[in-house]
CSV table of C-alpha atoms in Angstrom, one decimal:
chain,number,residue,atom,x,y,z
A,199,THR,CA,0.2,0.1,-0.1
A,200,GLN,CA,1.5,3.2,-1.2
A,201,LEU,CA,0.7,5.8,1.6
A,202,LEU,CA,1.7,9.1,-0.7
A,203,GLU,CA,0.7,9.5,-4.1
A,204,GLN,CA,2.1,12.1,-6.1
A,205,SER,CA,0.6,13.8,-9.2
A,206,PRO,CA,1.5,14.1,-12.0
A,207,GLN,CA,3.8,11.4,-12.2
A,208,PHE,CA,5.3,13.0,-15.1
A,209,LEU,CA,5.8,16.8,-16.2
A,210,SER,CA,7.3,18.1,-19.3
A,211,ILE,CA,7.0,21.9,-19.6
A,212,GLN,CA,8.9,25.1,-21.3
A,213,GLU,CA,10.8,27.3,-19.4
A,214,GLY,CA,9.2,30.5,-18.0
A,215,GLU,CA,6.0,28.1,-17.2
A,216,ASN,CA,4.3,27.5,-13.8
A,217,LEU,CA,3.6,24.6,-12.1
A,218,THR,CA,2.3,22.4,-8.9
A,219,VAL,CA,3.3,18.9,-7.9
A,220,TYR,CA,0.8,17.6,-5.4
A,221,CYS,CA,1.2,14.8,-2.8
A,222,ASN,CA,-1.8,13.3,-1.1
A,223,SER,CA,-2.7,10.6,1.5
A,224,SER,CA,-5.5,9.5,3.6
A,225,SER,CA,-3.2,9.1,6.7
A,226,VAL,CA,-2.2,12.1,9.2
A,227,PHE,CA,1.5,13.1,9.1
A,228,SER,CA,3.4,14.7,12.0
A,229,SER,CA,5.8,16.4,9.2
A,230,LEU,CA,6.3,16.0,5.5
A,231,GLN,CA,9.2,16.7,3.7
A,232,TRP,CA,10.1,17.6,0.1
A,233,TYR,CA,13.5,16.5,-1.7
A,234,ARG,CA,14.9,16.9,-5.2
A,235,GLN,CA,16.9,14.4,-6.9
A,236,GLU,CA,19.2,14.8,-10.1
A,237,PRO,CA,20.2,12.3,-12.2
A,238,GLY,CA,23.0,10.0,-10.8
A,239,GLU,CA,22.6,11.6,-7.4
A,240,GLY,CA,20.7,10.8,-4.2
A,241,PRO,CA,17.6,12.6,-3.0
A,242,VAL,CA,18.3,16.2,-1.6
A,243,LEU,CA,16.1,17.8,1.2
A,244,LEU,CA,14.7,20.9,-0.1
A,245,VAL,CA,12.2,21.8,2.9
A,246,THR,CA,10.3,20.3,6.2
A,247,VAL,CA,6.8,21.0,7.0
A,248,VAL,CA,5.1,20.4,10.3
A,249,THR,CA,2.3,22.7,11.1
A,250,GLY,CA,-1.3,22.3,9.1
A,251,GLY,CA,-1.6,25.1,6.8
A,252,GLU,CA,2.1,26.1,7.0
A,253,VAL,CA,3.5,27.5,3.8
A,254,LYS,CA,7.2,27.9,3.0
A,255,LYS,CA,9.0,29.7,0.2
A,256,LEU,CA,12.4,29.0,-1.2
A,257,LYS,CA,13.1,31.4,-3.6
A,258,ARG,CA,10.8,30.5,-6.8
A,259,LEU,CA,9.5,27.2,-4.8
A,260,THR,CA,6.3,27.6,-2.6
A,261,PHE,CA,5.4,24.5,-0.4
A,262,GLN,CA,2.1,24.1,1.4
A,263,PHE,CA,1.2,21.5,3.9
A,264,GLY,CA,-2.4,20.9,3.8
A,265,ASP,CA,-4.7,21.9,6.9
A,266,ALA,CA,-5.7,18.2,7.9
A,267,ARG,CA,-1.9,17.4,7.3
A,268,LYS,CA,-2.6,14.8,5.0
A,269,ASP,CA,-1.7,16.6,1.7
A,270,SER,CA,0.8,18.9,0.5
A,271,SER,CA,1.9,21.1,-2.9
A,272,LEU,CA,4.9,22.0,-4.2
A,273,HIS,CA,4.2,25.1,-6.8
A,274,ILE,CA,7.3,26.5,-8.9
A,275,THR,CA,7.2,29.9,-10.6
A,276,ALA,CA,8.9,30.5,-13.9
A,277,ALA,CA,10.3,27.3,-14.0
A,278,GLN,CA,13.9,26.9,-15.3
A,279,PRO,CA,16.2,24.0,-16.7
A,280,GLY,CA,17.9,23.7,-13.4
A,281,ASP,CA,14.5,22.6,-11.8
A,282,THR,CA,14.5,19.5,-13.7
A,283,GLY,CA,14.5,16.4,-11.5
A,284,LEU,CA,12.6,14.1,-9.7
A,285,TYR,CA,10.4,15.5,-6.7
A,286,LEU,CA,9.7,13.4,-4.1
A,287,CYS,CA,7.5,13.7,-1.0
A,288,ALA,CA,7.9,12.2,2.4
A,289,GLY,CA,6.1,12.0,5.3
A,290,ALA,CA,6.4,11.2,9.1
A,291,ASP,CA,3.4,9.2,10.5
A,292,THR,CA,2.1,9.6,14.0
A,293,GLY,CA,4.3,6.4,14.8
A,294,ASN,CA,7.5,8.0,13.7
A,295,GLN,CA,7.4,6.0,10.7
A,296,PHE,CA,9.2,7.3,7.4
A,297,TYR,CA,7.5,7.1,4.0
A,298,PHE,CA,8.5,8.3,0.4
A,299,GLY,CA,5.9,9.1,-2.3
A,300,THR,CA,5.8,8.0,-5.7
A,301,GLY,CA,7.8,10.6,-7.4
A,302,THR,CA,7.4,13.4,-9.7
A,303,SER,CA,9.6,13.5,-12.8
A,304,LEU,CA,9.9,17.2,-14.0
A,305,THR,CA,11.6,18.4,-17.2
A,306,VAL,CA,11.7,21.8,-18.0
A,307,ILE,CA,12.6,22.6,-22.0
A,308,PRO,CA,14.8,25.5,-22.6
B,174,ASP,CA,31.4,17.6,6.5
B,175,ALA,CA,31.5,14.4,4.7
B,176,GLY,CA,28.0,13.0,3.6
B,177,VAL,CA,26.9,9.5,3.5
B,178,ILE,CA,29.6,7.6,1.3
B,179,GLN,CA,28.6,4.5,-0.8
B,180,SER,CA,30.9,1.8,-2.6
B,181,PRO,CA,30.8,0.8,-5.4
B,182,ARG,CA,29.1,3.5,-7.4
B,183,HIS,CA,28.5,1.1,-10.2
B,184,GLU,CA,28.6,-2.8,-10.4
B,185,VAL,CA,28.1,-5.1,-13.1
B,186,THR,CA,27.8,-8.7,-12.3
B,187,GLU,CA,26.5,-12.1,-13.8
B,188,MET,CA,23.5,-13.5,-12.2
B,189,GLY,CA,24.2,-16.0,-9.5
B,190,GLN,CA,27.0,-14.0,-8.2
B,191,GLU,CA,27.2,-12.6,-4.8
B,192,VAL,CA,27.2,-8.8,-4.5
B,193,THR,CA,28.0,-6.8,-1.4
B,194,LEU,CA,26.9,-2.8,-1.2
B,195,ARG,CA,28.9,-0.6,1.4
B,196,CYS,CA,28.0,2.7,3.2
B,197,LYS,CA,29.4,4.7,5.6
B,198,PRO,CA,26.5,7.1,7.5
B,199,ILE,CA,27.2,10.6,8.7
B,200,SER,CA,28.9,10.5,12.1
B,201,GLY,CA,26.4,10.8,14.9
B,202,HIS,CA,23.2,10.0,12.8
B,203,ASP,CA,22.0,7.2,14.8
B,204,TYR,CA,19.6,5.8,12.0
B,205,LEU,CA,20.6,4.4,8.7
B,206,PHE,CA,18.5,3.1,6.1
B,207,TRP,CA,18.8,1.1,2.7
B,208,TYR,CA,16.5,1.7,-0.3
B,209,ARG,CA,16.1,0.4,-3.9
B,210,GLN,CA,15.0,2.6,-6.8
B,211,THR,CA,13.3,1.4,-10.1
B,212,MET,CA,11.2,3.4,-12.5
B,213,MET,CA,8.7,0.7,-11.7
B,214,ARG,CA,8.3,1.1,-8.0
B,215,GLY,CA,9.8,4.1,-7.3
B,216,LEU,CA,12.0,4.1,-4.0
B,217,GLU,CA,11.5,1.6,-1.6
B,218,LEU,CA,12.7,1.1,1.9
B,219,LEU,CA,14.6,-2.1,2.3
B,220,ILE,CA,15.7,-2.0,5.9
B,221,TYR,CA,16.7,0.5,8.3
B,222,PHE,CA,18.8,0.1,11.6
B,223,ASN,CA,18.7,2.4,14.9
B,224,ASN,CA,22.0,2.5,16.7
B,225,ASN,CA,23.7,-0.5,14.7
B,226,VAL,CA,20.4,-2.7,15.3
B,227,PRO,CA,17.9,-3.7,12.4
B,228,ILE,CA,14.6,-2.3,13.5
B,229,ASP,CA,12.3,-3.0,10.4
B,230,ASP,CA,13.5,-5.4,7.4
B,231,SER,CA,9.8,-5.9,6.2
B,232,GLY,CA,10.7,-4.2,2.9
B,233,MET,CA,13.5,-7.0,2.2
B,234,PRO,CA,12.2,-8.7,-0.8
B,235,GLU,CA,13.9,-12.3,-0.3
B,236,ASP,CA,15.9,-14.0,2.0
B,237,ARG,CA,18.7,-13.5,-0.7
B,238,PHE,CA,18.7,-10.0,0.5
B,239,SER,CA,20.5,-9.5,4.0
B,240,ALA,CA,21.9,-6.2,5.8
B,241,LYS,CA,24.4,-5.8,8.7
B,242,MET,CA,25.8,-2.8,10.3
B,243,PRO,CA,28.7,-4.2,12.5
B,244,ASN,CA,29.6,-0.5,14.0
B,245,ALA,CA,28.3,2.8,13.8
B,246,SER,CA,30.1,3.6,10.7
B,247,PHE,CA,29.4,0.9,8.2
B,248,SER,CA,26.9,-1.0,6.9
B,249,THR,CA,26.5,-3.4,4.1
B,250,LEU,CA,23.5,-4.8,1.8
B,251,LYS,CA,24.5,-8.4,0.5
B,252,ILE,CA,22.7,-10.2,-2.4
B,253,GLN,CA,23.4,-13.6,-2.6
B,254,PRO,CA,22.6,-15.0,-5.1
B,255,SER,CA,21.7,-12.2,-7.4
B,256,GLU,CA,19.2,-12.1,-9.9
B,257,PRO,CA,18.7,-9.8,-13.2
B,258,ARG,CA,15.5,-8.7,-11.4
B,259,ASP,CA,17.8,-7.2,-8.6
B,260,SER,CA,19.0,-4.4,-11.1
B,261,ALA,CA,18.3,-1.1,-9.3
B,262,VAL,CA,20.0,2.0,-7.9
B,263,TYR,CA,20.6,1.2,-4.4
B,264,PHE,CA,20.8,4.1,-1.8
B,265,CYS,CA,21.9,4.4,1.6
B,266,ALA,CA,20.6,7.2,3.9
B,267,SER,CA,21.1,8.3,7.5
B,268,ALA,CA,19.2,10.5,10.1
B,269,TYR,CA,19.5,11.6,13.6
B,270,LEU,CA,16.0,10.4,14.5
B,271,SER,CA,13.8,8.2,12.3
B,272,ASN,CA,11.5,11.1,11.6
B,273,GLN,CA,14.0,13.7,10.5
B,274,PRO,CA,15.5,14.5,7.2
B,275,GLN,CA,17.5,11.9,5.6
B,276,HIS,CA,20.7,12.5,4.0
B,277,PHE,CA,21.4,10.1,1.3
B,278,GLY,CA,24.6,8.8,-0.6
B,279,ASP,CA,25.0,9.0,-4.2
B,280,GLY,CA,23.8,5.6,-4.6
B,281,THR,CA,25.0,2.1,-6.0
B,282,ARG,CA,23.8,1.6,-9.7
B,283,LEU,CA,23.6,-2.4,-9.7
B,284,SER,CA,23.2,-4.2,-13.2
B,285,ILE,CA,22.9,-8.3,-12.8
B,286,LEU,CA,23.5,-9.6,-16.2
């Protein structure tokens, strides 16, 4: 059973466009993290959100944790080729078990 | 600071051979995780350790897979005998706590012919 479902699975956009990636679950998470993975490397942490409704901004990236702490979104403004990669959400449940999402592969075309 | 170090980076071997993957976690991290990543199944947790003790190995696919952590600075994942369906990228990650951000190595790309 996959606890964290991400959508879309694949996304290919032109440089300069905006996009949103979703991470959904029926379970409640005490915290949720977003990672980016580039080819040939391991995932690297982008942000952690812990409070329902929390919004965090990292330059052109905006992360939001759902009010019920069951879902999250990542919005990228004016995407650049350097944003290309696999985006993974990951959540810690109330039992402190850690789960990774199914992943969204983003390609930004120059 | 040195990150998580994995070796080898690439391994190509024939079916039936024993494969050993190695990991050095970040010093001070009490948790160590082994993952397998494929296009079909994404990132799968195989096993994790707390203070060198295996806590959850429910993700280990078969008895052909085994993992050890003899001390706080070293872990191995062994496949014996290897099969073509074991081909994947294997990642090691470490963390201070089980619900804290994980730091990943660069992975071992394993190809079983």
